[in-house]
Amino acid sequence: MKALLSGNEAIALGAYHAGIRVATAYPGTPSTEILTELAKHDDIYAEWSTNEKVAMEVAIGSSYAGARTIVSMKHVGLNVASDPFMAVAATGVNGGLVVVTADDPGIGSSQNEQDNRYYGKLAGIPVLEPNDSQSAYDLTMYAFELSEKYDTPVILRSTTRISHSKAVVETDRERPQNLPALGFKFNAKKLVTLPAHARELHKVNVERLRKLAEASDEYEGNEEIFRSPDFGIITAGISYQHAMQIFPDASYLKLTFSYPLPENKIRDFASKVKKVIVIEELEPIMEEQIKAMGIDVEGKKYLPLCGELSADIIRKAAKAADWPGNLEHNDNLEPDYFPPRAPALCPGCPHVGLFYTLSNLAIRRADDDKKLIINGDIGCYTLGAQPPLNAMDACGCMGAGIGYSQGMYHAGLNQKTVSLIGDSTFLHSGMTTLLNAVYNKAEGLTIILDNSITAMTGHQPHPACPYTAQRKPTKAVDLVAVCRALGADSVETVNAFDMKALKDAVTSNLEKSGVNVLIVMGRCAAINKEGRGQKMFCSPFDCVKCGTCLKLGCPALKIGSNGTVEIDQDLCFGENCAICAQVCPKHAISKLDGGN
Amino acid sequence: MDIEHGFDIVLVGVGGQGVVLASDILSEVAMRNGYDVKKTDTLGMAQRGGSVVSNVRIAPKIYSPIIDRGDANFLVGFEKLETVRYADMLRTDGVTLMNDSKIDPVSVSTGKGEYPSDQAIDAEIAKYADNTIKFDATEKSHELGNVKVLNTIMLGALSFFLPFSVSKWNEVLAERLPAKVVDINLDAFKAGRAIILDIISRAEPADLSGDVEEEKEENNQYYM
């Protein structure tokens, strides 16, 4: 069957056709849709785990039980999961185990640009790199065979441009009717990582890697395309596609099994072609290894280390390096500057009222040495750092903000802090940090922005939701009870759309001593379809052009032709947000039919 | 631009306007017409409100999914500011189809930036390509009773220039959209085509520069 599939859809279908029984993941751009797709199948088990470490551990258990298993995450998710990941790299598997890392070159939606191909080298396990949706589908199936044949987890490394691009895929296989029987193989020397066992396991790992290098040499997907004896390119992943646009007449060594490298194929290729270059996105991982083989290649001397590659970037490098290719191009003038349209919190977003409240507190407007410090976290609400809200001062990674505040407290900084974290992020990695505050007596306020969903990645459920990834009813944990059980001195809740209550709650909680939690409750606007009510309207007769409401940064509010505020009726969420009406000092904003 | 070389189409708009779904549908139609297709989207980190760009590449064989600056045959702009922001994607003989309607970005609504004038927009697009067709698809979507059909109106307009039959478009629209909105979207698609037909049939030579007339002659073979 021919279908137009994204890389993520192709990986999911490949895994399904490979006969997986279990899929685990924590949502993260650009990896999310792999599990979203797999969760649609009733004949496999798919879960949103509480975090990537848990997803990895559940996947390892499933593999030990004999089931083919896929675990998917974004690049930084593998940092969270790296502990069990390194453990399973040592123990090996039973059922095939494929670890998908979806990297984000160009940082479309991440906190950094790390190149997770290094994890293959770190753990001593194979790395496969698809170059389009078809190869994602084919490689996923191959990954399971490789995993079982060599008793190793396998990294399938995608990137945003693979995961989120659609291309035509021939899906020629079907899911096997009968899956191999399950069976746990009792072998403590393999599966219990005592130091005495681990020393032996490391030797096994090193020997396995040697055999995998042979497998990489034998793999037909590591393909030589000979066109020219003068100019050859070694490449992998999306870089191949960009390169073909600039160098259609070059010879290629097109790799999909990129760690360990196929050394014999590379030596053979380099011996047949006069000049060889390496084209890879981000780090010079292949280039350094090839140079270490004693082969003279060019690459990162001309190609950038940062950001995504494109045909355009490769063309510029080729001009500088004098590489032969299609270098003529219609190079347009540079575009003029136009006002940016940065991502913004949505109309009706339950985070906006809190950010506005925080940024307008007297303590937030104080001089820098007295100013309230806001330690944030990863989610839609990271956008609160932007103007006009400017309500975040530090944000590193999932779950970090609560810890940052504790460090500032223990260092003796004589300044109030507040930690902001979303509900899904709190359950991902905020709970242990809050527990740490209680145990180590770090005073401070933690605010949980509870919009009842994992919003930024497209509305996946989490443990405080009453249903699972496969839409089965489950027990929703109570965030208030969780925080109390962790030992917080006080836990309060407040309505995200009640500006007076928000201000009172934030002010009173900031005055308290001890470890305190305020949970700001309001459903994500994008899933809150039912309770919207009438649209809001700003009376041009009452508006005094003070600009107070514009400090919310709501995309529905704009300055109209006569200088007064206009509310875009297509964008406005409605009266059940009405934050703009509550902040307007002249009461100029009201429900559309609710005037005077 | 010809069928052998294919079509590079850039669709741009604001998050929530349905750019991604429109490019999905366009890609599916192209695939069902026997082409190789690749499409790629660039979105900001939030669900809505940011700038959204879709690249759709249609040809007998496609490698990179990214359209090179200066290569786009069509720029389909769902909003004026986003259209002009990506005008440098156009080939010199490229065609811009622009929804003549604006959504202020927060940088403008908070007074940090100024929305470009129509003259500035026209001048910027003219730096790269001559053929621009403007129409108010947002108003048309209101007439049809649902602002969410804006993307289908834009597809209808684009379809006028592509060698794919209306029945294939209708087939894909009916499959891809929820049953209860299929009819209104089929109407929206028809309305988009009608807008272009109307503009083209009313176009006077006086409205066009000499160069554009030549381009139009060439392009006419695809109107059949």
PDB file of N, CA and C in Angstrom, chain A residues 186-244:
ATOM      1  N   PHE A 186      15.745 -16.643  33.082  1.00  0.00           N
ATOM      2  CA  PHE A 186      16.444 -16.446  34.362  1.00  0.00           C
ATOM      3  C   PHE A 186      17.943 -16.504  34.142  1.00  0.00           C
ATOM      4  N   ASN A 187      18.633 -15.398  34.394  1.00  0.00           N
ATOM      5  CA  ASN A 187      20.083 -15.335  34.204  1.00  0.00           C
ATOM      6  C   ASN A 187      20.611 -14.116  34.968  1.00  0.00           C
ATOM      7  N   ALA A 188      20.843 -14.318  36.248  1.00  0.00           N
ATOM      8  CA  ALA A 188      21.232 -13.191  37.109  1.00  0.00           C
ATOM      9  C   ALA A 188      22.557 -12.581  36.671  1.00  0.00           C
ATOM     10  N   LYS A 189      23.462 -13.394  36.122  1.00  0.00           N
ATOM     11  CA  LYS A 189      24.758 -12.852  35.704  1.00  0.00           C
ATOM     12  C   LYS A 189      24.608 -11.850  34.561  1.00  0.00           C
ATOM     13  N   LYS A 190      23.520 -11.981  33.808  1.00  0.00           N
ATOM     14  CA  LYS A 190      23.249 -11.055  32.701  1.00  0.00           C
ATOM     15  C   LYS A 190      22.385  -9.881  33.164  1.00  0.00           C
ATOM     16  N   LEU A 191      21.415 -10.164  34.019  1.00  0.00           N
ATOM     17  CA  LEU A 191      20.392  -9.142  34.287  1.00  0.00           C
ATOM     18  C   LEU A 191      20.531  -8.432  35.629  1.00  0.00           C
ATOM     19  N   VAL A 192      21.380  -8.924  36.503  1.00  0.00           N
ATOM     20  CA  VAL A 192      21.614  -8.226  37.777  1.00  0.00           C
ATOM     21  C   VAL A 192      22.980  -7.539  37.686  1.00  0.00           C
ATOM     22  N   THR A 193      22.962  -6.215  37.690  1.00  0.00           N
ATOM     23  CA  THR A 193      24.203  -5.485  37.397  1.00  0.00           C
ATOM     24  C   THR A 193      25.062  -5.266  38.642  1.00  0.00           C
ATOM     25  N   LEU A 194      25.331  -6.345  39.355  1.00  0.00           N
ATOM     26  CA  LEU A 194      26.335  -6.301  40.431  1.00  0.00           C
ATOM     27  C   LEU A 194      27.697  -6.004  39.806  1.00  0.00           C
ATOM     28  N   PRO A 195      28.611  -5.351  40.544  1.00  0.00           N
ATOM     29  CA  PRO A 195      29.927  -5.056  39.953  1.00  0.00           C
ATOM     30  C   PRO A 195      30.592  -6.280  39.324  1.00  0.00           C
ATOM     31  N   ALA A 196      30.529  -7.409  39.999  1.00  0.00           N
ATOM     32  CA  ALA A 196      31.183  -8.609  39.456  1.00  0.00           C
ATOM     33  C   ALA A 196      30.570  -8.997  38.115  1.00  0.00           C
ATOM     34  N   HIS A 197      29.258  -8.865  38.007  1.00  0.00           N
ATOM     35  CA  HIS A 197      28.593  -9.185  36.738  1.00  0.00           C
ATOM     36  C   HIS A 197      28.895  -8.112  35.701  1.00  0.00           C
ATOM     37  N   ALA A 198      28.865  -6.850  36.162  1.00  0.00           N
ATOM     38  CA  ALA A 198      29.000  -5.723  35.229  1.00  0.00           C
ATOM     39  C   ALA A 198      30.364  -5.721  34.556  1.00  0.00           C
ATOM     40  N   ARG A 199      31.403  -6.191  35.275  1.00  0.00           N
ATOM     41  CA  ARG A 199      32.742  -6.250  34.657  1.00  0.00           C
ATOM     42  C   ARG A 199      32.724  -7.199  33.459  1.00  0.00           C
ATOM     43  N   GLU A 200      32.039  -8.317  33.625  1.00  0.00           N
ATOM     44  CA  GLU A 200      31.938  -9.283  32.514  1.00  0.00           C
ATOM     45  C   GLU A 200      31.066  -8.706  31.397  1.00  0.00           C
ATOM     46  N   LEU A 201      29.978  -8.051  31.808  1.00  0.00           N
ATOM     47  CA  LEU A 201      29.058  -7.489  30.807  1.00  0.00           C
ATOM     48  C   LEU A 201      29.762  -6.444  29.938  1.00  0.00           C
ATOM     49  N   HIS A 202      30.668  -5.688  30.533  1.00  0.00           N
ATOM     50  CA  HIS A 202      31.386  -4.682  29.743  1.00  0.00           C
ATOM     51  C   HIS A 202      32.226  -5.354  28.658  1.00  0.00           C
ATOM     52  N   LYS A 203      32.846  -6.479  29.011  1.00  0.00           N
ATOM     53  CA  LYS A 203      33.634  -7.213  28.008  1.00  0.00           C
ATOM     54  C   LYS A 203      32.731  -7.708  26.874  1.00  0.00           C
ATOM     55  N   VAL A 204      31.552  -8.198  27.273  1.00  0.00           N
ATOM     56  CA  VAL A 204      30.580  -8.672  26.278  1.00  0.00           C
ATOM     57  C   VAL A 204      30.204  -7.515  25.345  1.00  0.00           C
ATOM     58  N   ASN A 205      29.984  -6.355  25.949  1.00  0.00           N
ATOM     59  CA  ASN A 205      29.581  -5.163  25.202  1.00  0.00           C
ATOM     60  C   ASN A 205      30.653  -4.795  24.173  1.00  0.00           C
ATOM     61  N   VAL A 206      31.914  -4.840  24.577  1.00  0.00           N
ATOM     62  CA  VAL A 206      33.014  -4.476  23.678  1.00  0.00           C
ATOM     63  C   VAL A 206      33.114  -5.472  22.521  1.00  0.00           C
ATOM     64  N   GLU A 207      32.974  -6.743  22.836  1.00  0.00           N
ATOM     65  CA  GLU A 207      33.028  -7.779  21.800  1.00  0.00           C
ATOM     66  C   GLU A 207      31.830  -7.658  20.838  1.00  0.00           C
ATOM     67  N   ARG A 208      30.695  -7.340  21.424  1.00  0.00           N
ATOM     68  CA  ARG A 208      29.467  -7.181  20.627  1.00  0.00           C
ATOM     69  C   ARG A 208      29.630  -6.033  19.636  1.00  0.00           C
ATOM     70  N   LEU A 209      30.258  -4.968  20.092  1.00  0.00           N
ATOM     71  CA  LEU A 209      30.446  -3.801  19.230  1.00  0.00           C
ATOM     72  C   LEU A 209      31.345  -4.148  18.032  1.00  0.00           C
ATOM     73  N   ARG A 210      32.325  -5.018  18.260  1.00  0.00           N
ATOM     74  CA  ARG A 210      33.197  -5.463  17.172  1.00  0.00           C
ATOM     75  C   ARG A 210      32.387  -6.220  16.119  1.00  0.00           C
ATOM     76  N   LYS A 211      31.484  -7.085  16.615  1.00  0.00           N
ATOM     77  CA  LYS A 211      30.635  -7.839  15.678  1.00  0.00           C
ATOM     78  C   LYS A 211      29.654  -6.914  14.957  1.00  0.00           C
ATOM     79  N   LEU A 212      29.192  -5.902  15.679  1.00  0.00           N
ATOM     80  CA  LEU A 212      28.255  -4.956  15.062  1.00  0.00           C
ATOM     81  C   LEU A 212      28.933  -4.155  13.945  1.00  0.00           C
ATOM     82  N   ALA A 213      30.247  -3.903  14.110  1.00  0.00           N
ATOM     83  CA  ALA A 213      30.976  -3.200  13.049  1.00  0.00           C
ATOM     84  C   ALA A 213      30.973  -4.052  11.781  1.00  0.00           C
ATOM     85  N   GLU A 214      31.088  -5.367  11.943  1.00  0.00           N
ATOM     86  CA  GLU A 214      31.008  -6.264  10.776  1.00  0.00           C
ATOM     87  C   GLU A 214      29.606  -6.222  10.173  1.00  0.00           C
ATOM     88  N   ALA A 215      28.617  -6.212  11.057  1.00  0.00           N
ATOM     89  CA  ALA A 215      27.227  -6.167  10.580  1.00  0.00           C
ATOM     90  C   ALA A 215      26.978  -4.886   9.786  1.00  0.00           C
ATOM     91  N   SER A 216      27.552  -3.775  10.257  1.00  0.00           N
ATOM     92  CA  SER A 216      27.397  -2.501   9.570  1.00  0.00           C
ATOM     93  C   SER A 216      28.018  -2.558   8.176  1.00  0.00           C
ATOM     94  N   ASP A 217      29.176  -3.253   8.081  1.00  0.00           N
ATOM     95  CA  ASP A 217      29.828  -3.420   6.780  1.00  0.00           C
ATOM     96  C   ASP A 217      28.997  -4.277   5.832  1.00  0.00           C
ATOM     97  N   GLU A 218      28.325  -5.266   6.416  1.00  0.00           N
ATOM     98  CA  GLU A 218      27.546  -6.194   5.577  1.00  0.00           C
ATOM     99  C   GLU A 218      26.164  -5.648   5.230  1.00  0.00           C
ATOM    100  N   TYR A 219      25.702  -4.665   5.977  1.00  0.00           N
ATOM    101  CA  TYR A 219      24.313  -4.202   5.815  1.00  0.00           C
ATOM    102  C   TYR A 219      24.108  -3.532   4.452  1.00  0.00           C
ATOM    103  N   GLU A 220      23.142  -4.030   3.691  1.00  0.00           N
ATOM    104  CA  GLU A 220      22.926  -3.497   2.341  1.00  0.00           C
ATOM    105  C   GLU A 220      22.335  -2.088   2.350  1.00  0.00           C
ATOM    106  N   GLY A 221      21.741  -1.704   3.486  1.00  0.00           N
ATOM    107  CA  GLY A 221      21.234  -0.331   3.613  1.00  0.00           C
ATOM    108  C   GLY A 221      22.344   0.709   3.721  1.00  0.00           C
ATOM    109  N   ASN A 222      23.569   0.259   3.997  1.00  0.00           N
ATOM    110  CA  ASN A 222      24.731   1.160   3.889  1.00  0.00           C
ATOM    111  C   ASN A 222      25.211   1.055   2.451  1.00  0.00           C
ATOM    112  N   GLU A 223      24.735   1.986   1.640  1.00  0.00           N
ATOM    113  CA  GLU A 223      24.720   1.780   0.199  1.00  0.00           C
ATOM    114  C   GLU A 223      25.715   2.688  -0.523  1.00  0.00           C
ATOM    115  N   GLU A 224      26.526   2.069  -1.399  1.00  0.00           N
ATOM    116  CA  GLU A 224      27.411   2.874  -2.243  1.00  0.00           C
ATOM    117  C   GLU A 224      26.719   3.138  -3.571  1.00  0.00           C
ATOM    118  N   ILE A 225      26.681   4.424  -3.951  1.00  0.00           N
ATOM    119  CA  ILE A 225      26.126   4.797  -5.260  1.00  0.00           C
ATOM    120  C   ILE A 225      27.274   5.447  -6.017  1.00  0.00           C
ATOM    121  N   PHE A 226      27.858   4.715  -6.963  1.00  0.00           N
ATOM    122  CA  PHE A 226      29.055   5.221  -7.640  1.00  0.00           C
ATOM    123  C   PHE A 226      28.669   5.946  -8.921  1.00  0.00           C
ATOM    124  N   ARG A 227      29.004   7.224  -8.995  1.00  0.00           N
ATOM    125  CA  ARG A 227      28.720   8.003 -10.205  1.00  0.00           C
ATOM    126  C   ARG A 227      29.980   8.667 -10.769  1.00  0.00           C
ATOM    127  N   SER A 228      30.866   9.082  -9.849  1.00  0.00           N
ATOM    128  CA  SER A 228      32.021   9.862 -10.291  1.00  0.00           C
ATOM    129  C   SER A 228      33.275   9.407  -9.540  1.00  0.00           C
ATOM    130  N   PRO A 229      34.407   9.260 -10.244  1.00  0.00           N
ATOM    131  CA  PRO A 229      35.649   8.911  -9.546  1.00  0.00           C
ATOM    132  C   PRO A 229      36.319  10.133  -8.913  1.00  0.00           C
ATOM    133  N   ASP A 230      35.766  11.329  -9.185  1.00  0.00           N
ATOM    134  CA  ASP A 230      36.420  12.559  -8.724  1.00  0.00           C
ATOM    135  C   ASP A 230      35.925  13.043  -7.379  1.00  0.00           C
ATOM    136  N   PHE A 231      34.636  12.855  -7.118  1.00  0.00           N
ATOM    137  CA  PHE A 231      34.045  13.505  -5.951  1.00  0.00           C
ATOM    138  C   PHE A 231      33.035  12.576  -5.280  1.00  0.00           C
ATOM    139  N   GLY A 232      33.263  12.296  -4.006  1.00  0.00           N
ATOM    140  CA  GLY A 232      32.376  11.388  -3.277  1.00  0.00           C
ATOM    141  C   GLY A 232      31.925  11.974  -1.954  1.00  0.00           C
ATOM    142  N   ILE A 233      30.734  11.555  -1.526  1.00  0.00           N
ATOM    143  CA  ILE A 233      30.141  12.097  -0.306  1.00  0.00           C
ATOM    144  C   ILE A 233      29.741  10.954   0.616  1.00  0.00           C
ATOM    145  N   ILE A 234      30.182  11.034   1.850  1.00  0.00           N
ATOM    146  CA  ILE A 234      29.702  10.101   2.878  1.00  0.00           C
ATOM    147  C   ILE A 234      28.701  10.872   3.724  1.00  0.00           C
ATOM    148  N   THR A 235      27.498  10.328   3.829  1.00  0.00           N
ATOM    149  CA  THR A 235      26.455  11.071   4.527  1.00  0.00           C
ATOM    150  C   THR A 235      25.444  10.104   5.126  1.00  0.00           C
ATOM    151  N   ALA A 236      24.586  10.639   5.999  1.00  0.00           N
ATOM    152  CA  ALA A 236      23.538   9.832   6.635  1.00  0.00           C
ATOM    153  C   ALA A 236      22.373  10.750   6.977  1.00  0.00           C
ATOM    154  N   GLY A 237      21.207  10.141   7.200  1.00  0.00           N
ATOM    155  CA  GLY A 237      20.041  10.909   7.631  1.00  0.00           C
ATOM    156  C   GLY A 237      19.584  11.914   6.581  1.00  0.00           C
ATOM    157  N   ILE A 238      18.931  12.977   7.045  1.00  0.00           N
ATOM    158  CA  ILE A 238      18.334  13.970   6.148  1.00  0.00           C
ATOM    159  C   ILE A 238      19.400  14.645   5.286  1.00  0.00           C
ATOM    160  N   SER A 239      20.654  14.668   5.777  1.00  0.00           N
ATOM    161  CA  SER A 239      21.717  15.338   5.029  1.00  0.00           C
ATOM    162  C   SER A 239      21.848  14.763   3.613  1.00  0.00           C
ATOM    163  N   TYR A 240      21.579  13.467   3.469  1.00  0.00           N
ATOM    164  CA  TYR A 240      21.641  12.851   2.141  1.00  0.00           C
ATOM    165  C   TYR A 240      20.693  13.554   1.171  1.00  0.00           C
ATOM    166  N   GLN A 241      19.473  13.828   1.639  1.00  0.00           N
ATOM    167  CA  GLN A 241      18.466  14.434   0.754  1.00  0.00           C
ATOM    168  C   GLN A 241      18.887  15.833   0.315  1.00  0.00           C
ATOM    169  N   HIS A 242      19.407  16.617   1.271  1.00  0.00           N
ATOM    170  CA  HIS A 242      19.863  17.964   0.924  1.00  0.00           C
ATOM    171  C   HIS A 242      21.042  17.888  -0.043  1.00  0.00           C
ATOM    172  N   ALA A 243      21.963  16.939   0.246  1.00  0.00           N
ATOM    173  CA  ALA A 243      23.170  16.824  -0.569  1.00  0.00           C
ATOM    174  C   ALA A 243      22.822  16.479  -2.016  1.00  0.00           C
ATOM    175  N   MET A 244      21.833  15.593  -2.212  1.00  0.00           N
ATOM    176  CA  MET A 244      21.453  15.171  -3.569  1.00  0.00           C
ATOM    177  C   MET A 244      20.981  16.351  -4.412  1.00  0.00           C
TER     178      MET A 244
END
